[in-house]
Amino acid sequence: MRETSLLDIAELTETEATAELARLAALLARANVAYHTDDAPEISDADYDAAKRRNAAIEARFPALKRADSASDQVGAAPADGFGKITHEVRMLSLGNAFSDEDVAEFDTRIRNFLGLSAEADLAYTAEPKIDGLSLSIRYEDGRLVHAVTRGDGTVGENVTENALTIKDIPKVLQDAPAVLEVRGEVYMSHEDFAALNARQAERGGKSFANPRNAAAGSLRQLDSKITASRPLRFFAYAWGALSAPLADTQMGAVQRLEALGFQTNPLTKRFTDLADLLAHYHDIETARATLGYDIDGVVYKVDALDLQARLGFRSTTPRWAIAHKFPAEKAWTRLEAIDIQVGRTGALSPVARLTPVTVGGVVVSNVTLHNEDYIAGRDNTGGVIRDGKDLRIGDWVEVYRAGDVIPKISDLDLTKRPEGAAPYVFPNTCPECDSAAIREEGDAVRRCTGGMICPAQAVEKLKHFVSRGAFDIDGLGAKQVEMFYHDEVLPIREPADIFTLKSRDAGQLARLKNRDGWGDKSAENLFQAIEERRVIPLNKVIFALGIRHVGEVAGNILARHYGTWQAFETAVTDAAPGTAQWEELVSIDGVGAVMAGSLVAAFAQDRERASIDRLARELDIQPVEAPKTDGSPVAGKVVVFTGSLEKMTRAEAKARAEALGAKVSGSVSGKTDLLVAGPGAGSKAKKAADLGVETIDEDGWLDLIGDL
Ligand code: IVH
């Protein structure tokens, strides 16, 4: 069957529609549990909405195929175990969505048609922010709070009364209220409280929350109400459930009544009789979004007259008289508060924008990379113009964009909001960490600190790289521990060699590691043991671990394979001044090149760095890397190109095998090519090889040639 997720709904056959509805049911069920029960969403709201719309559209085309568990009939997820369950006397519903001004106009038309009102007839709506929290229904009897229940699946929710009682925005007793009154609204957390909570969680090593909504949900749904009490939750009232007497005869009046009863109601709630004004309010709220101090994800419109609401009634899960006009996902405006400069392992000065925290695509963004000084000035890395050449200044309003998992970026800048007197940003020409000169070489987009190992930021980053995976990868010595040891006065690790002297230095101390907070006999001994295990280490890992600019993991392998031993490598690089035979050898290694060679030679020629490398080498037992077995290899020294599809091995495997046999594998055919291995589908490369008279064989021919080697 065709991949149904890719098909146009109009094109689906009945079988495909059944399969697609099943796929969407599973996807939405999983998303619901992740969002409502686990408070850990797995897909973005926009993707969720899109899946729901696709589901509904397929059902509209094939009504007979609608599943009993269709997402169109569900609100949220079944309540989690652990709380008592309470059945809502009046179901808690969801809202239909509008994504554009046109969708809103259609909503208005639908309502007028339903009520038999002309386009000109008076019809008032309220508009208010859609708070991004979780809804709660609080029941009062004779003015006393009797229970508070989450939405759950809309019919049955969780009894979170104990927790709701800890929320200060929720009155515990009401004066002059109807005998039965269920107040509904949204529990949420402000940006400020969210940031403080996450900071506290981080300090205690607890889990941090992805966004304020998850923090609010996680806090309200604590089985221990003392934890909820310690979390600063808030509540806006905007609706009601069961009632023994009406609150008012309009939505606006009812909200005002709730306010008079002591509830917080949203100050941006307004009433409109003209659709254009309603939409203007939406855009005003959207503009104010970043300054509200809490998350909203749209604007809710409700028919104001409650008698009309009653006539309009409900569809299966949503009222006909209300709609949520959602903000476009994944973009938000916020203020650029400061520009900080971070110094990396190779001394690169990386500017980072500190933003007023804002939720973008479900995640709070408070930092975003500004790449380099040209980017701040409005130029991209090719010298071209970005943001129409507008430069970024502190205090500017910027639009942050984030798509899916992509790292947030600044996508726009609003010059009309630039604070008076904001000056262009002056990129520092000294290192903010060590004050050494920071210079920008010709052709390099990046400015770099020249402090090398005397720069604490570079030293720490180099150490983190040294212990990382692919390099020394020492158990129990990760980025956090390295940072800790770097700043330790008694038992410091300031350069890689210090790692290997840690145990002997520790033995001479009174304040032994095992006696320190967070350590014990066992953990200290385990660390020393893990370090010992890495004293014997292959050459390629050492070369990579040195953290020399342009020398990555692959280069470590190539260099190790070429030189074989530390001795040979170190002598060659030390002697390889440009123009020497050693330099020629270095740059001629396939995959090395002048830039990497220059960087290697410079690192080994720099006194401090060299001394640090020598100290390290003395601590280690560096294992030679076996040169490829080229004895008797028919392809040793030959330049080989693979093209077309290979059937008995992957391209990567073929390449690795050829290299192990001493061949050089190239991506293109030229006069230097000795052999072309062409599988089915080979095109221009095979033709070029034929033109140049290059020997061409197929995959089997290649396997015959290399035999069992
Ligand atoms: S009215 C019958 N007003 O949005 C309609 N809902 O997507 C009751 N929400 O379940 C809802 N702010 O959790 C309404 N100002 C607001 C809202 C709001 C947030 C939430 C509520 C609802 C969900 C629907």
XYZ file of C-alpha atoms and ligand atoms in Angstrom:
733
model
C 0.000 0.000 0.000
C 1.139 3.548 -0.623
C 2.506 5.590 2.310
C -0.850 6.988 3.456
C 0.604 9.833 5.508
C 1.826 11.420 2.287
C -1.385 11.196 0.317
C -3.876 13.886 -0.527
C -7.177 13.170 1.220
C -9.026 13.508 -2.081
C -6.868 10.709 -3.497
C -7.318 8.142 -0.712
C -8.983 4.823 -1.446
C -11.220 3.378 1.259
C -8.523 0.925 2.370
C -5.969 3.676 2.550
C -8.367 5.906 4.479
C -8.901 3.110 7.036
C -5.165 2.698 7.432
C -4.598 6.421 7.699
C -7.334 6.833 10.341
C -5.714 4.023 12.328
C -2.314 5.691 12.037
C -3.705 9.053 13.145
C -5.632 7.447 16.034
C -2.418 5.880 17.341
C -0.442 9.076 16.850
C -3.030 11.246 18.598
C -3.554 8.781 21.447
C 0.167 8.730 22.104
C 0.393 12.520 21.875
C -2.517 12.879 24.303
C -0.913 10.687 26.916
C 2.430 12.472 26.527
C 0.756 15.870 26.872
C -1.995 15.318 29.431
C -0.815 12.406 31.542
C 2.980 12.657 31.397
C 3.155 16.474 31.009
C 5.901 15.890 28.464
C 4.659 16.662 24.952
C 6.302 14.727 22.146
C 4.975 16.677 19.183
C 4.374 20.387 18.673
C 0.908 21.876 19.110
C 0.948 22.766 15.424
C 1.628 19.136 14.420
C -1.037 17.933 16.843
C -3.599 20.341 15.412
C -2.629 19.332 11.875
C -3.099 15.619 12.690
C -6.500 16.325 14.242
C -7.574 18.331 11.202
C -6.418 15.598 8.837
C -8.315 13.043 10.904
C -11.504 15.137 10.783
C -11.147 15.797 7.051
C -10.800 12.084 6.280
C -13.845 11.353 8.431
C -15.771 14.017 6.540
C -14.965 12.235 3.271
C -15.557 8.716 4.609
C -18.143 9.084 7.425
C -18.645 5.319 7.571
C -14.991 4.788 8.472
C -15.078 6.989 11.575
C -13.573 4.996 14.422
C -15.275 4.461 17.767
C -12.170 5.938 19.405
C -11.973 8.862 17.002
C -9.940 11.816 18.250
C -12.750 14.053 16.963
C -14.908 12.914 19.891
C -12.248 13.207 22.563
C -10.986 15.954 24.765
C -7.625 15.397 26.421
C -6.707 12.047 27.918
C -8.155 9.730 30.527
C -7.200 10.748 34.065
C -3.993 9.318 35.454
C -4.018 6.766 38.251
C -3.207 8.082 41.695
C -5.908 10.727 42.098
C -9.535 10.098 42.908
C -11.849 10.486 39.927
C -14.782 12.850 39.768
C -17.384 12.946 37.015
C -18.092 16.466 35.805
C -21.747 17.392 36.205
C -21.374 19.474 33.037
C -18.804 18.149 30.550
C -15.602 20.156 30.190
C -15.187 20.888 26.541
C -12.491 21.906 24.212
C -12.486 24.691 21.638
C -12.443 24.608 17.866
C -9.499 26.403 16.292
C -9.135 29.212 13.774
C -5.751 29.811 12.220
C -6.441 32.889 10.088
C -8.661 35.960 9.855
C -10.631 34.101 7.160
C -11.306 31.212 9.549
C -12.711 33.738 12.012
C -14.928 35.305 9.344
C -16.249 31.809 8.530
C -16.945 31.197 12.218
C -19.000 34.410 12.290
C -20.884 33.394 9.127
C -21.630 29.923 10.539
C -23.059 31.465 13.689
C -25.193 33.981 11.775
C -26.495 31.207 9.523
C -27.301 29.008 12.492
C -29.140 31.825 14.266
C -30.738 33.154 11.072
C -29.038 36.528 11.457
C -28.100 38.669 8.466
C -24.520 39.830 7.929
C -25.551 43.276 9.148
C -27.454 42.228 12.276
C -25.929 43.182 15.629
C -23.910 40.386 17.138
C -21.416 40.906 19.960
C -18.405 38.753 20.803
C -15.956 38.793 23.670
C -12.270 38.329 22.937
C -9.753 37.270 25.577
C -6.331 35.640 25.675
C -6.198 31.872 25.490
C -4.076 31.027 28.510
C -1.593 28.203 27.957
C -2.029 26.271 31.166
C -4.420 23.542 32.211
C -8.089 23.880 32.876
C -9.622 23.313 36.253
C -13.225 23.176 37.438
C -13.828 24.309 41.023
C -17.147 23.529 42.654
C -18.602 25.708 45.384
C -21.697 24.765 47.373
C -23.253 27.444 49.553
C -20.147 29.525 48.982
C -17.702 26.841 50.158
C -15.154 25.130 47.954
C -16.092 21.432 47.816
C -13.806 20.088 45.162
C -11.494 20.987 42.292
C -11.187 18.682 39.287
C -8.918 18.651 36.231
C -10.441 18.268 32.796
C -9.300 14.656 32.365
C -11.104 13.306 29.329
C -13.816 15.963 29.630
C -16.222 13.619 31.394
C -14.132 12.349 34.299
C -11.260 14.322 35.790
C -8.825 14.019 38.666
C -9.712 15.235 42.108
C -6.970 17.755 42.888
C -8.859 19.607 45.623
C -6.022 19.493 48.173
C -3.669 20.981 45.630
C -6.096 23.638 44.409
C -6.530 24.808 48.003
C -2.860 25.855 47.989
C -3.357 28.273 45.055
C -3.785 31.793 46.338
C -5.807 33.037 43.329
C -8.509 30.484 44.193
C -10.971 31.768 46.837
C -11.861 29.166 49.448
C -15.187 30.788 50.339
C -17.477 33.005 48.270
C -19.907 35.659 49.420
C -23.253 36.020 47.613
C -22.615 33.208 45.163
C -25.274 30.907 43.695
C -25.821 27.873 45.953
C -24.112 25.675 43.366
C -21.377 27.244 41.275
C -18.647 25.547 39.282
C -16.018 28.043 38.265
C -13.794 27.056 35.374
C -10.569 28.572 34.306
C -6.894 28.026 33.703
C -4.127 27.176 36.141
C -0.845 28.614 34.869
C 2.605 29.728 35.942
C 4.175 33.105 35.184
C 7.451 33.308 33.246
C 9.221 34.731 36.258
C 8.035 31.997 38.609
C 8.802 29.377 35.989
C 12.415 30.561 35.616
C 12.865 30.644 39.399
C 11.351 27.160 39.770
C 13.626 25.709 37.111
C 16.650 27.349 38.738
C 15.671 25.811 42.086
C 15.105 22.445 40.458
C 18.537 22.607 38.793
C 20.202 23.469 42.102
C 18.624 20.441 43.730
C 19.391 18.231 40.774
C 15.640 17.843 40.093
C 14.062 17.684 36.659
C 13.567 20.975 34.901
C 10.384 21.714 32.981
C 10.312 22.410 29.256
C 7.819 25.254 29.535
C 5.496 26.961 32.012
C 2.500 24.830 30.965
C 4.292 21.595 31.835
C 5.532 23.153 35.058
C 1.971 24.159 36.003
C 0.569 20.744 35.103
C 3.382 18.901 36.898
C 2.867 21.067 39.955
C -0.920 20.783 40.121
C -0.808 17.039 39.642
C 1.478 16.302 42.598
C 0.254 13.583 44.892
C 1.785 15.522 47.791
C -0.001 18.874 48.135
C 2.944 20.294 50.094
C 4.896 20.232 46.828
C 2.076 22.039 45.023
C 2.027 24.615 47.814
C 5.686 25.365 47.146
C 4.984 25.984 43.458
C 3.707 29.449 42.563
C 0.556 28.576 40.597
C -2.031 31.114 39.463
C -5.560 30.918 38.167
C -7.669 32.917 35.706
C -11.435 32.283 35.740
C -13.178 32.491 32.342
C -16.099 30.044 32.337
C -18.454 28.008 34.497
C -20.004 24.553 34.672
C -22.998 23.600 36.835
C -24.928 26.588 38.200
C -28.017 26.882 40.403
C -28.708 30.411 39.140
C -27.350 32.353 36.159
C -24.371 34.620 36.788
C -25.489 37.246 34.260
C -27.070 37.365 30.831
C -23.871 38.014 28.892
C -20.427 36.413 28.834
C -18.878 39.755 29.737
C -21.326 40.217 32.605
C -20.624 36.692 33.895
C -16.870 37.305 33.846
C -17.414 40.559 35.746
C -19.512 38.667 38.284
C -16.703 36.123 38.741
C -14.333 39.000 39.329
C -16.701 40.485 41.916
C -16.766 37.084 43.650
C -12.991 37.317 44.114
C -11.551 35.542 41.073
C -8.782 36.825 38.849
C -10.098 37.433 35.353
C -8.019 38.423 32.404
C -7.722 42.205 31.997
C -7.514 41.879 28.211
C -11.078 40.515 27.993
C -13.091 42.903 25.774
C -16.427 42.998 23.948
C -16.756 43.839 20.238
C -19.637 44.315 17.845
C -17.467 44.681 14.760
C -15.407 41.835 13.351
C -12.605 44.150 12.205
C -12.222 45.471 15.768
C -12.247 41.934 17.115
C -9.404 40.986 14.779
C -7.518 44.178 15.632
C -7.714 43.137 19.301
C -6.288 39.736 18.350
C -3.320 41.437 16.693
C -2.864 43.777 19.672
C -2.781 40.809 22.027
C -0.348 39.031 19.730
C 1.944 42.064 19.848
C 1.675 42.269 23.627
C 2.295 38.537 23.978
C 5.957 38.725 24.966
C 5.282 41.347 27.641
C 2.380 39.649 29.432
C 4.634 37.614 31.699
C 2.739 34.380 31.066
C 2.129 32.147 28.064
C -0.866 32.477 25.819
C -1.345 30.628 22.566
C -4.195 32.522 20.962
C -7.328 34.556 21.539
C -10.719 33.032 22.412
C -13.855 34.575 20.897
C -17.221 33.866 22.519
C -20.709 34.966 21.557
C -21.521 37.489 24.260
C -25.262 36.912 24.736
C -25.791 33.817 26.898
C -29.228 33.153 25.417
C -27.572 32.921 21.980
C -24.883 30.641 23.416
C -27.689 28.381 24.660
C -29.352 28.350 21.221
C -26.064 27.610 19.481
C -25.189 24.736 21.807
C -22.436 22.208 21.205
C -20.935 19.879 18.668
C -19.513 16.617 20.070
C -16.590 18.234 21.905
C -16.714 21.941 21.176
C -19.200 24.752 21.621
C -20.594 26.347 18.459
C -20.485 29.749 20.158
C -16.733 29.936 20.782
C -13.515 29.478 18.898
C -9.797 29.763 19.661
C -7.910 31.928 17.192
C -4.440 30.452 17.513
C -1.218 32.350 17.069
C 1.035 31.087 14.345
C 3.250 28.540 16.060
C 6.953 28.790 16.539
C 7.554 32.492 16.269
C 7.484 35.084 19.000
C 8.658 38.632 19.567
C 10.805 39.430 22.540
C 13.469 41.838 23.709
C 17.194 41.432 23.259
C 18.395 42.267 26.755
C 22.120 41.739 26.471
C 24.839 40.228 24.344
C 27.263 37.925 26.161
C 30.469 36.620 24.672
C 31.380 32.975 25.260
C 34.869 31.697 24.624
C 35.199 28.256 23.100
C 37.896 25.589 23.038
C 39.692 27.067 20.062
C 39.369 30.595 21.457
C 36.408 31.534 19.247
C 34.434 34.421 20.717
C 30.766 33.474 20.249
C 28.154 36.127 20.900
C 24.958 34.937 22.594
C 21.813 37.056 22.837
C 20.114 37.042 26.227
C 16.402 37.463 25.595
C 13.396 38.197 27.734
C 12.229 34.562 28.069
C 9.497 33.689 25.609
C 7.871 30.392 24.680
C 8.447 29.488 21.061
C 6.982 26.247 19.733
C 6.386 24.985 23.277
C 9.858 25.686 24.644
C 11.054 28.703 26.602
C 13.806 30.477 24.730
C 16.010 32.853 26.676
C 19.270 32.612 24.712
C 19.986 32.469 21.053
C 23.289 32.349 19.224
C 24.326 35.402 17.266
C 27.120 33.453 15.478
C 29.743 36.194 15.012
C 30.253 39.922 14.676
C 29.138 40.071 11.034
C 25.844 38.424 11.927
C 25.184 41.083 14.574
C 26.023 43.739 11.997
C 23.506 42.294 9.497
C 25.879 40.371 7.221
C 25.952 36.645 6.616
C 29.096 34.560 6.387
C 29.527 35.207 2.682
C 29.418 38.979 3.134
C 25.785 39.025 1.915
C 23.055 40.992 3.628
C 20.740 39.466 6.271
C 17.744 41.123 7.990
C 17.929 43.701 5.156
C 21.277 44.706 6.580
C 19.757 45.845 9.887
C 22.173 45.440 12.804
C 21.121 44.122 16.213
C 21.328 46.406 19.214
C 20.728 45.836 22.898
C 17.112 46.710 23.712
C 15.873 45.749 20.233
C 12.671 43.774 19.704
C 13.485 40.629 17.825
C 11.411 37.818 16.419
C 12.590 34.392 17.502
C 11.833 31.497 15.246
C 12.035 27.831 16.039
C 10.845 24.996 13.836
C 10.560 21.571 15.449
C 13.827 20.633 17.058
C 15.757 23.312 15.275
C 17.871 25.652 17.371
C 16.086 28.991 17.791
C 17.136 31.802 15.516
C 16.401 35.486 15.256
C 14.195 35.828 12.199
C 13.261 39.505 12.268
C 13.850 42.825 13.950
C 11.372 45.648 14.632
C 13.163 48.962 14.174
C 10.096 50.947 15.191
C 10.609 49.704 18.731
C 14.327 50.407 18.936
C 14.994 52.299 22.184
C 16.162 55.839 21.669
C 19.915 56.150 21.860
C 20.549 52.404 21.314
C 24.076 52.270 19.926
C 25.484 49.739 17.451
C 27.052 46.813 19.257
C 30.841 47.052 19.469
C 32.355 43.586 19.287
C 35.184 43.244 21.831
C 38.755 42.995 20.572
C 39.989 41.502 23.812
C 38.963 38.234 25.402
C 36.325 38.780 28.129
C 37.784 35.849 30.086
C 41.534 36.542 30.082
C 41.937 39.978 28.514
C 44.298 38.675 25.817
C 43.959 40.263 22.399
C 41.143 38.764 20.333
C 41.985 38.866 16.669
C 40.178 38.072 13.494
C 42.272 36.595 10.754
C 41.755 37.392 7.124
C 39.001 35.230 5.702
C 37.813 34.033 9.129
C 34.325 35.041 10.274
C 35.308 34.470 13.857
C 37.384 36.560 16.253
C 39.583 34.471 18.530
C 41.252 34.909 21.880
C 45.027 34.581 21.541
C 45.463 33.550 25.193
C 45.630 29.804 24.475
C 46.001 27.783 27.671
C 46.276 30.881 29.884
C 42.665 31.648 29.003
C 40.526 29.839 31.605
C 37.564 29.550 29.236
C 39.668 27.906 26.531
C 41.399 25.662 29.042
C 38.105 24.383 30.493
C 36.580 23.823 27.064
C 39.723 22.003 25.921
C 39.537 19.760 28.975
C 35.867 19.029 28.326
C 36.769 18.048 24.803
C 39.673 15.951 26.075
C 37.414 13.798 28.239
C 34.559 13.646 25.738
C 33.369 10.586 23.840
C 35.613 9.716 20.929
C 38.526 11.176 22.891
C 39.553 9.889 26.360
C 35.976 9.222 27.457
C 36.825 8.696 31.132
C 33.978 7.251 33.231
C 32.994 9.640 36.004
C 34.915 12.565 34.510
C 32.481 14.513 32.383
C 32.061 18.186 31.594
C 30.651 18.963 35.050
C 33.477 17.283 36.970
C 36.103 18.870 34.732
C 34.665 22.290 35.485
C 34.709 21.483 39.197
C 38.323 20.231 39.181
C 39.459 23.171 37.060
C 38.427 25.569 39.817
C 39.594 23.336 42.662
C 42.413 24.957 44.641
C 43.637 21.802 46.372
C 43.405 19.210 43.630
C 43.186 21.125 40.371
C 43.021 19.809 36.841
C 44.164 22.686 34.647
C 45.550 20.706 31.705
C 45.157 17.134 30.431
C 48.329 15.813 32.110
C 46.850 16.806 35.500
C 44.201 14.118 35.069
C 46.854 11.439 35.157
C 48.621 12.858 38.216
C 45.346 13.263 40.104
C 45.672 10.069 42.124
C 49.249 10.674 43.252
C 48.521 14.297 44.121
C 45.406 13.234 46.009
C 47.462 10.804 48.123
C 49.549 13.687 49.452
C 46.553 15.795 50.532
C 44.883 16.060 53.876
C 41.556 16.900 52.236
C 41.456 13.693 50.200
C 38.881 13.474 47.440
C 37.114 10.557 49.156
C 36.391 12.771 52.181
C 34.741 15.512 50.196
C 31.059 16.303 49.805
C 29.558 14.247 47.034
C 32.487 11.799 47.014
C 33.297 8.695 48.993
C 35.831 5.862 49.095
C 34.158 4.080 46.264
C 33.523 6.971 43.881
C 37.040 8.376 44.307
C 38.559 4.943 43.755
C 36.342 4.355 40.709
C 37.483 7.626 39.197
C 41.179 6.843 39.725
C 40.605 3.406 38.271
C 38.847 4.808 35.182
C 41.708 7.242 34.651
C 44.281 4.435 34.958
C 42.410 2.462 32.325
C 42.877 5.274 29.834
C 46.608 5.674 30.327
C 47.036 3.108 27.598
C 45.402 4.650 24.594
C 45.588 4.481 20.805
C 47.361 7.246 18.926
C 44.308 8.381 16.940
C 42.398 9.166 20.143
C 45.281 11.190 21.543
C 45.578 13.279 18.376
C 41.842 13.994 18.402
C 41.752 14.662 22.150
C 44.344 17.442 21.894
C 41.557 19.618 20.557
C 43.656 21.309 17.898
C 41.564 23.441 15.569
C 40.532 21.663 12.345
C 41.740 18.304 13.697
C 38.627 16.226 14.283
C 38.073 12.543 14.887
C 38.510 11.558 11.242
C 41.726 13.555 10.978
C 42.959 11.803 14.132
C 42.477 8.467 12.385
C 44.131 9.577 9.154
C 47.160 11.061 10.892
C 47.557 8.084 13.212
C 47.368 5.674 10.324
C 49.889 7.659 8.349
C 52.505 8.165 11.049
C 51.864 5.005 13.057
C 53.541 6.060 16.324
C 53.413 9.097 18.609
C 57.156 9.475 18.146
C 56.877 9.641 14.364
C 53.858 11.943 14.472
C 55.330 14.336 16.985
C 58.708 14.586 15.207
C 57.058 15.113 11.835
C 54.743 17.860 13.044
C 57.523 19.578 15.002
C 59.750 19.695 11.950
C 57.047 20.524 9.431
C 57.649 24.231 8.833
C 56.183 25.239 5.482
C 58.644 24.546 2.689
C 60.248 21.517 4.369
C 59.932 17.946 3.149
C 57.980 17.148 6.344
C 55.462 19.853 5.444
C 55.094 18.450 1.947
C 54.476 15.003 3.366
C 51.906 16.325 5.829
C 49.871 18.284 3.278
C 49.985 15.459 0.776
C 48.151 13.079 3.134
C 44.698 12.506 1.710
C 42.269 14.409 3.945
C 44.814 16.753 5.545
C 45.434 19.914 3.492
C 47.241 23.158 4.274
C 44.726 24.592 6.739
C 44.816 21.591 9.054
C 48.564 21.196 8.631
C 49.088 24.869 9.532
C 46.944 24.496 12.629
C 48.833 21.362 13.783
C 52.231 22.885 13.204
C 51.213 26.096 15.022
C 49.952 24.154 18.054
C 53.186 22.163 18.342
C 55.275 25.314 17.893
C 53.498 27.275 20.619
C 55.627 27.019 23.782
C 52.916 26.649 26.405
C 50.772 24.352 24.352
C 53.760 22.250 23.399
C 54.889 21.934 27.005
C 51.381 20.824 27.965
C 51.333 18.224 25.154
C 54.762 16.906 26.198
C 53.677 16.601 29.833
C 50.644 14.641 28.703
C 52.610 12.323 26.436
C 54.937 11.452 29.347
C 51.940 10.301 31.376
C 50.557 8.040 28.668
C 51.349 4.783 26.993
C 50.325 5.698 23.457
C 49.575 2.675 21.331
C 50.787 2.700 17.745
C 48.106 2.409 15.117
C 48.724 -0.309 12.637
C 49.364 0.944 9.176
C 47.011 -0.627 6.661
C 47.971 -4.117 5.587
C 49.223 -3.226 2.175
C 51.626 -6.131 1.756
C 50.530 -7.870 -1.347
C 47.619 -5.504 -1.733
C 46.903 -5.016 -5.404
C 45.367 -1.601 -4.693
C 47.976 -0.108 -2.352
C 48.680 3.482 -3.381
C 46.022 3.352 -6.095
C 43.368 6.032 -6.457
C 39.983 4.311 -6.538
C 36.540 5.771 -7.240
C 33.231 4.022 -6.459
C 30.123 4.906 -8.438
C 26.613 3.544 -9.026
C 24.959 1.298 -6.471
C 26.821 -1.471 -4.685
C 24.865 -4.574 -3.784
C 27.166 -6.575 -1.553
C 28.357 -3.792 0.720
C 27.548 -0.217 1.572
C 29.554 2.614 0.088
C 31.052 3.370 3.519
C 32.124 -0.256 3.925
C 33.682 -0.341 0.474
C 35.599 2.843 1.200
C 36.851 1.636 4.577
C 37.960 -1.687 3.064
C 39.778 0.018 0.194
C 41.548 2.374 2.574
C 42.551 -0.489 4.828
C 44.223 -2.004 1.776
C 46.182 1.179 1.211
C 44.039 2.633 -1.582
C 43.071 6.277 -1.726
C 39.368 6.664 -2.291
C 38.311 9.718 -4.209
C 34.875 11.062 -4.991
C 35.537 12.099 -8.556
C 37.176 10.694 -11.665
C 40.242 12.542 -12.952
C 43.504 11.866 -14.731
C 44.874 10.583 -11.383
C 42.231 7.885 -11.023
C 43.604 4.362 -11.327
C 40.414 2.369 -11.014
C 36.689 2.971 -11.230
C 34.370 0.489 -9.522
C 31.011 0.971 -11.222
C 27.771 -0.588 -9.989
C 24.368 -0.450 -11.694
C 23.181 3.068 -12.452
C 26.688 4.483 -12.905
C 26.397 7.596 -15.084
C 28.715 10.458 -15.859
C 31.631 9.057 -13.870
C 31.688 5.874 -15.946
C 31.593 7.927 -19.131
C 34.414 10.170 -17.948
C 36.493 7.147 -16.953
C 35.972 5.657 -20.402
C 36.996 8.969 -22.024
C 40.139 9.116 -19.904
C 40.930 5.461 -20.423
C 40.614 4.662 -16.692
C 40.233 0.969 -15.949
C 36.627 0.224 -14.968
C 35.413 -2.907 -13.166
C 32.129 -3.908 -11.491
C 31.535 -4.856 -7.863
C 32.299 -8.545 -8.411
C 35.456 -7.586 -10.260
C 36.458 -5.492 -7.244
C 35.806 -8.370 -4.842
C 37.826 -10.717 -7.038
C 40.627 -8.214 -7.129
C 40.906 -7.719 -3.376
C 40.166 -11.389 -2.734
C 40.245 -12.388 0.935
C 42.577 -9.634 1.990
S -13.306 28.716 27.155
C -16.581 25.556 26.476
N -11.478 30.536 27.501
O -8.296 26.198 26.071
C -15.350 26.344 26.303
N -10.803 28.293 27.327
O -8.396 24.514 23.703
C -14.550 26.434 27.515
N -8.395 27.998 27.594
O -10.048 23.572 27.549
C -13.237 27.005 27.282
N -7.884 30.096 27.910
O -8.257 24.819 28.941
C -11.736 29.229 27.336
N -9.950 32.247 27.872
C -10.219 30.963 27.702
C -9.204 30.015 27.716
C -9.530 28.678 27.522
C -7.410 28.875 27.840
C -8.161 26.556 27.415
C -9.096 25.659 28.183
C -9.775 24.854 27.116
C -8.772 24.890 26.016
C -9.369 24.604 24.673
